[in-house]
Amino acid sequence: MEGESVQQQQERLNQAVQQQLNLEQVKTRAISLFKAISRILEDFDAYARTNTTPKWQDILGQYSMVNLELFNIVDDIKKVSKPFLVYPKNVNADNATILPVMLSTKLLPEMETEDTSKRDQLLQGMQNLPIATQIDKLKARLDMIAGACEGAEKVLADTRKAYCFGTRQGPAIAPTLDKGQAAKIQEQENLLRAAVNVGEGLRLPGDQRHITASLPMHLADVFTVNEGPQSFPEGSSNNVYIKNTPLSSNSMGGQNSLLQNSGSQLLGRSAASPNVATNATFDNTAASPIPYANSPRSSTNMMNTPSPQQQTPQQQQQQPTVQQQQQQQRQKMMQLPQQQQQLLAQQQQFRQSAMQGLGQLHGQHQMQFSQQIGHQQFQGRQLTSGHVQHGIGQSQLNQGNQMARISQFSGAANNALFNAAQTTPNTQMIPNISAGISSQPLLPRMQFGLSGNNPQRNHASQMLSDQMFNMGGGNPGGMMSIQQQQQQQQSSQGAFGGLASNAQNLPSGMMTLQNTQQNHPNFSQQRQQNQQ
Amino acid sequence: MECVVQGIIETQHVEALEILLQGLCGVQRERLRIHEICLKNGPNLGLVASEVRLLCDLEQTEPSWTVRHIGGAMRGAGAEQISVLVRTMVESKVSKNVLRMFYTLGYKLDHELLRVGFSFQFNRGAQITVTVSSVNKMLKLHATDEAVPVTPGIQMVEVTAPASAENYTEVAAAVSSFCEYLAPLLHLSKPGVSTGVVPTAAAAAASLMSDGGGTTL
């Protein structure tokens, strides 16, 4: 190749060599390398001048890049430079001394001695043997060394895995569980998560929900012996819930009763609202927890299922406290579709009779009643239908029960509301009234559409007639809007008048209500209470 | 509000997890024995179903009751980005007649369970509580002494941190970064998302349990 090229006038290199050399590229690379190095040097200058600490990481990185690039260039050239040799054209004072060194192929003396000593070491015992054996022995040595290296690497890798150090390339093959085990664990996991989050698998069937074993300590006080379907406190205007009436005749055992009737117990309770004796003297309102403006306690009259105990003590009995129960009851009643009203009525009748002066047995009867009610309640949950619910709850009324009448609502708006909300006459109900109730006419309950947003504490906006509680003319106070999520805002004073102010928002979902007789002679328009 | 993640761990590795948590949290562990009673409201209490949990701490000499209501979780694209579950939660200490009160209100017992385990409470970007417990069910009503584990071989790990609407992102970040430390032993995820066990758990547990690490290979 050289020969050819030399012969040419212009010393042109062979095309192939030229391509291999790729001089242009080499030039570009060399120039860029030069620039990179000069950049690094500038950086160092800057660091030195500004006296800042250089970021060694970056610098090292740059350096390694430069190094690599240089290496690559040199390597490439070397590959191609075999056919070339250095032919110094110009020898002058500068390079006179160094030229021989650069041109020589002999190693430097130190390098040479090093080389020979290593060679001797290697071929220690093999100088005498023929070359082939020497080669074999060397090969064997190489293999041994390679094997040892591999073993060491393996151990390192295993340990790394075990200790989860991770490698630069990420974890090696992760140990996997076999499928069967994984599936089992997955199953268990689902069980556990479901149990904790939702309660799957933890629910005892109904029949097992009796306390048979002795209660643990922390629950022992909760269910006291006499607790049963709670009765209402007699007389006191508070703490319906706390009182424990001994229910001797109660079929449910003490502790059991609470639990057994956990579903229905409240029903039972609320059914027998102690407030029956609401009579005219809602003086008890004084006793009612008035401060709870939003509490469902409306003026006492609203509540109406007189607890048997209260029948006697009458009027004092207002239990405004029982508001909650009443509410709930009302709600329940409201939920009952019409068909069930009869049944309810009958029940109430029974109840009523049972209630007459049956203080002690109160609980029991309540229980039964409540159970039935409970059942029904669950059936008749939907409130939104336009069911008209008649006020069956006459039986609940105490004799002295003064129900403010719906007709008491003052204000045109209220009247309109009221009228719209009137239910059918209680002809249906009258027969249901047992003798227990003297002359309390039944007031149809109506279900008013509730105006949910009554900011005032006035009940009026939420008037629900409650069947069970025969409130005279719909106790605005006692009416709760079950339908609305809005709190039942009932002032603690049965504010019938309050309706006026709250007639504003009737939800469109007002039920179709029919008119009822509004005038019951027995219900005096008593409670014009604190209408707001 | 709270940020919560759950995970599972095999019972055999619980001790190792305890050691790891001890090292990470720097506090002593507290034993846990909580009787959790879940009540649901009956139909008479309004249209919206609601559930309330009563927690009775049986570890103290005087059992203390807490009521807790867990609300809906945050939803939406933002919530999906976060690796923890953010949900409303209201909690309060109550007196011991709370159960009776709720029964009176009309709530009914839905289910109950007993958690036995330990917990760590510490502050690491947020007030974080890690609870490791075995979940036990009672075959007889309220018979806490005769509770059996729902899943004998697996225990539940829960990491929770209270949050508010303003800082829940930071709290979520703190919780998830803490969870990364537990990665060798278990994976934590939003409640309801199952994770499986971690394959490195055994090795990690072994190393945690070994005396002092640094033993010769």
XYZ file of C-alpha atoms in Angstrom, chain A residues 11-487:
477
model
C 1.562 11.109 -1.602
C -1.943 9.975 -1.508
C -2.805 7.151 0.694
C -4.652 4.170 -0.438
C -8.348 4.658 -0.540
C -9.038 1.818 1.810
C -6.547 2.993 4.316
C -7.879 6.414 4.009
C -11.298 5.200 4.797
C -10.061 3.214 7.662
C -8.185 6.091 8.991
C -11.121 8.327 8.554
C -8.967 11.271 9.152
C -11.738 13.739 9.115
C -13.459 12.033 11.925
C -10.323 11.705 13.888
C -9.707 15.362 13.430
C -13.155 16.236 14.677
C -12.833 14.005 17.633
C -9.465 15.323 18.523
C -10.722 18.842 18.342
C -13.710 18.153 20.534
C -11.507 16.397 22.988
C -9.272 19.356 23.061
C -12.193 21.612 23.720
C -13.442 19.443 26.541
C -10.096 19.438 28.222
C -9.741 23.144 27.913
C -13.195 23.554 29.401
C -12.198 21.538 32.388
C -9.105 23.581 32.794
C -11.140 26.737 32.664
C -13.418 25.399 35.342
C -10.470 24.752 37.516
C -9.280 28.238 36.907
C -12.592 29.612 37.923
C -12.608 27.567 41.072
C -9.190 28.738 41.930
C -10.104 32.343 41.326
C -13.348 32.384 43.176
C -12.089 30.103 45.830
C -15.096 27.904 45.772
C -14.989 24.239 46.382
C -15.320 22.418 43.153
C -17.876 19.755 42.795
C -15.608 16.837 42.606
C -18.285 14.500 41.476
C -18.924 16.539 38.379
C -15.305 17.058 37.675
C -14.526 13.427 38.009
C -17.331 12.662 35.693
C -16.087 15.043 33.109
C -12.629 13.724 33.466
C -13.693 10.192 32.981
C -15.525 11.170 29.862
C -12.535 12.906 28.479
C -10.395 9.992 29.350
C -12.659 7.607 27.620
C -12.790 9.666 24.523
C -9.066 9.916 24.340
C -8.713 6.253 24.795
C -11.129 5.582 22.014
C -9.360 7.858 19.613
C -5.994 6.421 20.340
C -7.355 2.960 20.041
C -8.832 3.663 16.679
C -5.669 5.154 15.393
C -3.616 2.311 16.675
C -5.675 -0.128 14.761
C -4.958 1.679 11.620
C -1.473 2.848 12.212
C 0.212 -0.471 11.844
C 1.239 0.095 8.309
C 2.728 3.401 9.194
C 5.936 4.200 10.867
C 7.423 7.335 12.079
C 9.878 8.856 9.760
C 11.346 11.889 11.230
C 11.970 14.397 8.549
C 13.234 17.108 10.562
C 15.736 16.506 13.225
C 16.739 19.506 15.110
C 17.800 20.422 18.565
C 14.319 19.911 20.030
C 13.700 16.413 19.167
C 17.206 15.106 18.823
C 17.257 13.619 22.240
C 13.821 12.229 22.345
C 13.646 10.783 18.919
C 15.639 7.703 19.592
C 13.520 6.878 22.592
C 10.346 7.310 20.707
C 11.518 5.318 17.814
C 12.935 2.427 19.709
C 10.972 -0.687 20.164
C 13.023 -1.998 22.961
C 11.526 -1.603 26.349
C 12.938 0.746 28.829
C 15.395 -0.890 31.128
C 13.138 -0.913 34.146
C 10.294 -2.230 32.186
C 12.515 -4.825 30.742
C 13.702 -6.188 34.027
C 10.223 -6.279 35.314
C 9.118 -8.207 32.350
C 11.843 -10.814 32.649
C 11.270 -11.357 36.322
C 7.639 -11.949 35.796
C 8.328 -14.338 33.059
C 10.698 -16.251 35.211
C 8.218 -16.458 37.976
C 5.648 -17.814 35.689
C 7.694 -20.420 34.079
C 9.386 -21.428 37.273
C 9.342 -25.101 37.119
C 8.726 -25.409 33.487
C 11.884 -24.187 31.865
C 13.045 -27.617 31.039
C 9.857 -29.021 29.692
C 8.897 -28.863 26.107
C 6.933 -25.858 25.037
C 3.699 -27.693 24.580
C 3.646 -28.838 28.186
C 4.460 -25.413 29.305
C 1.539 -24.122 27.401
C -0.741 -26.733 28.887
C 0.346 -26.029 32.375
C -0.206 -22.357 31.912
C -3.599 -23.043 30.562
C -4.451 -25.153 33.544
C -3.377 -22.398 35.827
C -5.528 -19.949 34.014
C -8.513 -22.205 34.342
C -8.036 -22.600 38.022
C -7.829 -18.917 38.538
C -10.902 -18.357 36.443
C -12.805 -20.922 38.466
C -11.821 -19.324 41.712
C -12.955 -15.939 40.464
C -16.293 -17.294 39.450
C -16.844 -18.929 42.778
C -16.063 -15.757 44.584
C -18.438 -13.766 42.464
C -21.193 -16.248 43.071
C -20.796 -16.033 46.793
C -20.859 -12.289 46.630
C -24.014 -12.275 44.592
C -25.754 -14.692 46.905
C -24.930 -12.690 49.938
C -26.048 -9.567 48.282
C -29.367 -11.126 47.556
C -29.784 -12.417 51.013
C -29.030 -9.141 52.603
C -30.971 -7.250 50.022
C -28.185 -4.871 49.307
C -29.297 -4.677 45.780
C -26.916 -4.334 42.970
C -26.341 -1.530 40.684
C -28.510 -3.267 38.230
C -31.293 -3.784 40.680
C -32.169 -6.854 42.669
C -31.250 -10.061 41.135
C -33.775 -12.806 40.761
C -36.145 -12.329 43.622
C -36.927 -15.475 45.487
C -40.471 -16.382 44.645
C -42.932 -18.388 46.585
C -44.341 -21.327 44.877
C -47.748 -20.854 43.411
C -49.669 -22.906 45.888
C -48.295 -21.112 48.842
C -48.807 -17.778 47.232
C -52.397 -18.595 46.530
C -52.996 -19.680 50.075
C -51.503 -16.545 51.405
C -53.530 -14.456 49.037
C -56.663 -16.108 50.255
C -55.788 -15.530 53.851
C -54.952 -11.977 53.123
C -58.293 -11.336 51.550
C -60.006 -12.860 54.521
C -58.099 -10.716 56.903
C -58.547 -7.505 55.040
C -62.220 -8.115 54.619
C -62.568 -8.876 58.285
C -60.861 -5.740 59.379
C -62.336 -3.315 56.940
C -65.784 -4.602 56.432
C -66.429 -7.162 59.077
C -66.803 -10.130 56.815
C -66.815 -13.379 58.585
C -67.248 -11.821 61.946
C -70.953 -11.556 62.102
C -72.662 -14.006 64.283
C -75.916 -15.387 63.068
C -78.892 -14.066 64.851
C -79.476 -17.045 66.972
C -76.031 -16.896 68.305
C -76.354 -13.393 69.423
C -77.261 -14.216 72.906
C -74.935 -13.683 75.676
C -74.378 -17.087 76.972
C -70.911 -16.791 78.269
C -70.153 -14.472 81.063
C -69.379 -11.013 79.967
C -65.893 -9.717 80.096
C -65.200 -7.087 82.621
C -65.382 -4.115 80.443
C -68.818 -5.046 79.318
C -70.140 -6.211 82.575
C -71.291 -2.813 83.624
C -72.735 -2.034 80.343
C -75.380 -4.593 80.514
C -76.694 -4.545 83.949
C -78.946 -7.172 85.188
C -82.082 -5.317 84.992
C -81.586 -3.990 81.707
C -83.974 -5.118 79.233
C -85.705 -3.346 76.599
C -85.327 -0.253 78.378
C -88.148 1.216 80.052
C -88.658 4.790 80.518
C -87.858 6.565 83.518
C -90.716 7.479 85.501
C -91.289 10.965 85.834
C -87.991 12.507 85.689
C -87.579 14.669 82.831
C -84.382 13.304 81.808
C -82.571 10.162 81.431
C -85.016 8.003 79.987
C -82.185 5.944 79.056
C -80.596 5.515 82.282
C -83.342 4.245 84.215
C -83.708 0.660 84.873
C -87.053 -0.471 85.597
C -87.143 -3.879 86.934
C -88.863 -5.904 84.432
C -89.929 -8.745 86.391
C -92.266 -10.039 83.945
C -90.063 -9.405 81.150
C -89.528 -12.464 79.245
C -86.133 -11.497 78.282
C -83.507 -12.095 80.735
C -81.581 -9.222 81.929
C -78.579 -9.094 79.865
C -79.955 -10.960 77.097
C -82.705 -8.697 76.537
C -80.620 -5.880 75.564
C -78.818 -7.819 73.062
C -81.548 -9.894 71.868
C -83.527 -6.976 71.172
C -80.797 -4.969 69.968
C -82.660 -4.698 66.839
C -85.894 -3.958 68.284
C -85.211 -2.714 71.616
C -85.178 0.762 70.772
C -88.365 0.333 69.109
C -89.792 -0.956 72.171
C -88.547 1.880 74.035
C -89.602 4.498 71.848
C -92.909 3.057 71.520
C -93.559 3.671 75.020
C -92.615 7.138 75.169
C -93.034 8.295 78.574
C -94.386 11.429 77.523
C -97.771 10.507 77.073
C -99.201 12.396 79.759
C -98.758 15.470 77.990
C -101.962 16.903 78.719
C -102.615 20.320 78.910
C -99.985 21.054 81.215
C -97.097 21.124 79.229
C -95.668 22.769 82.057
C -93.168 20.276 81.998
C -91.611 22.066 79.335
C -89.840 23.754 81.975
C -88.300 20.550 82.771
C -87.485 19.758 79.290
C -84.074 20.434 78.185
C -84.849 23.598 76.538
C -81.402 24.576 75.728
C -81.182 22.046 73.048
C -82.709 24.151 70.525
C -82.230 21.706 67.864
C -83.170 18.783 69.801
C -86.073 16.871 68.698
C -87.703 17.551 71.850
C -90.443 19.577 70.972
C -92.756 20.805 73.349
C -93.841 18.075 75.274
C -97.076 17.645 73.753
C -95.664 16.264 70.801
C -94.654 13.269 72.285
C -97.120 11.028 72.601
C -96.780 7.674 73.369
C -97.354 7.774 76.898
C -95.409 5.382 78.750
C -97.584 3.400 80.904
C -95.885 4.686 83.871
C -96.740 8.005 82.924
C -100.236 7.573 82.472
C -100.813 8.053 85.997
C -98.517 10.726 86.855
C -99.779 12.475 83.971
C -98.952 15.726 83.093
C -95.853 15.907 84.826
C -94.628 13.283 82.757
C -93.734 15.199 79.942
C -90.703 13.733 78.933
C -89.343 15.981 76.531
C -86.443 13.872 76.841
C -88.073 11.207 75.077
C -87.997 13.225 72.097
C -85.593 11.032 70.527
C -87.600 8.033 71.058
C -90.542 9.711 69.799
C -88.829 10.845 66.839
C -87.694 7.508 66.082
C -91.007 6.178 66.541
C -92.430 8.704 64.363
C -90.012 7.879 61.838
C -90.876 4.356 62.065
C -94.422 5.051 61.754
C -93.891 7.110 58.821
C -92.162 4.463 57.178
C -94.904 2.071 57.418
C -96.924 1.742 54.393
C -100.529 2.017 54.743
C -101.261 -1.567 54.851
C -99.444 -1.957 57.965
C -101.187 0.660 59.706
C -103.946 -1.517 60.639
C -101.699 -3.968 62.134
C -100.007 -1.287 63.944
C -103.193 0.032 65.090
C -104.061 -3.235 66.519
C -100.851 -3.452 68.161
C -101.249 -0.180 69.597
C -104.509 -1.115 70.824
C -103.077 -3.976 72.563
C -100.442 -1.835 73.822
C -102.706 0.617 75.019
C -104.644 -1.730 77.013
C -101.583 -3.136 78.330
C -100.418 0.175 79.212
C -103.066 1.174 81.381
C -101.407 1.527 84.534
C -99.054 -1.227 83.855
C -96.047 0.356 85.027
C -94.106 -2.686 85.630
C -95.135 -4.615 82.730
C -94.425 -1.830 80.575
C -91.299 -3.170 79.337
C -92.656 -6.415 78.391
C -95.395 -5.203 76.374
C -93.312 -2.792 74.824
C -91.141 -5.482 73.853
C -93.671 -7.364 72.062
C -94.984 -4.407 70.451
C -91.711 -3.216 69.485
C -90.785 -6.404 67.988
C -93.604 -6.341 65.741
C -93.126 -2.827 64.975
C -89.592 -3.433 64.343
C -90.388 -5.943 61.826
C -92.712 -3.758 60.111
C -90.482 -0.952 60.207
C -87.914 -2.671 58.350
C -90.310 -3.450 55.775
C -91.715 -0.163 55.324
C -88.673 1.809 55.071
C -89.257 3.922 52.173
C -90.497 7.175 53.186
C -90.583 8.838 49.975
C -93.663 7.339 48.725
C -96.634 9.336 49.077
C -98.083 7.224 51.677
C -100.372 8.750 53.892
C -99.986 7.603 57.278
C -102.751 7.772 59.498
C -102.412 8.578 62.933
C -102.890 5.374 64.539
C -101.176 6.223 67.556
C -104.108 7.216 69.401
C -103.591 4.585 71.789
C -100.588 6.252 72.850
C -102.295 9.181 74.012
C -102.719 9.807 77.465
C -105.822 11.055 78.645
C -104.610 14.322 79.390
C -102.689 14.520 76.345
C -103.057 17.717 74.762
C -102.059 17.731 71.334
C -101.755 20.915 69.699
C -103.510 20.733 66.606
C -102.344 21.213 63.279
C -104.979 23.673 62.913
C -103.172 25.738 65.265
C -100.789 26.739 62.766
C -101.032 30.265 62.267
C -100.126 31.994 59.229
C -101.449 31.453 55.903
C -98.499 29.685 54.739
C -98.731 27.285 57.433
C -102.251 26.684 56.810
C -101.635 25.996 53.311
C -99.015 23.677 54.288
C -101.116 22.163 56.784
C -103.964 21.682 54.540
C -101.900 20.174 51.999
C -100.588 17.859 54.451
C -103.704 16.713 55.938
C -104.252 13.094 55.925
C -107.360 11.261 55.593
C -109.684 11.363 58.393
C -109.109 9.081 61.121
C -112.126 7.164 60.714
C -109.889 4.382 60.247
C -108.280 4.961 63.379
C -110.983 5.560 65.624
C -111.971 2.057 65.990
C -108.517 1.346 66.948
C -108.527 3.456 69.827
C -109.014 1.408 72.723
C -110.939 2.361 75.621
C -107.933 3.384 77.306
C -108.024 6.627 75.734
C -110.768 8.534 76.939
C -111.747 10.970 74.517
C -108.818 11.702 72.659
C -109.832 11.873 69.198
C -107.438 10.714 66.804
C -105.691 13.213 64.988
C -104.582 12.179 61.704
C -101.051 12.435 61.307
C -99.823 13.899 58.377
C -96.742 13.689 56.768
C -95.546 16.897 55.659
C -93.037 17.391 53.153
C -90.209 18.648 55.016
C -88.608 21.756 54.324
C -85.280 20.691 55.013
C -83.594 23.859 55.469
C -85.008 25.437 58.329
C -82.383 27.388 59.909
C -84.462 28.360 62.762
C -85.010 26.057 65.398
C -88.499 25.919 64.588
C -89.923 22.799 64.038
C -92.432 24.051 61.851
C -90.573 23.523 58.774
C -90.429 19.954 59.476
C -93.640 18.653 60.235
C -94.175 15.116 60.156
C -97.128 13.677 61.518
C -96.407 10.751 63.402
C -98.789 8.059 63.677
C -97.806 6.743 66.844
C -97.803 9.889 68.535
C -101.022 11.290 68.232
C -100.218 14.748 68.453
C -103.022 16.941 68.406
C -102.931 18.399 65.101
C -99.502 17.589 64.314
C -97.026 18.827 66.650
C -94.813 20.934 64.807
C -92.401 20.451 67.432
C -92.657 16.846 67.397
C -92.549 16.410 63.811
C -89.434 15.445 62.505
C -88.370 15.241 59.130
C -87.103 11.945 58.786
C -86.807 12.289 55.224
C -84.591 15.113 55.294
C -81.294 14.560 56.509
C -81.727 17.714 58.150
C -81.865 17.610 61.638
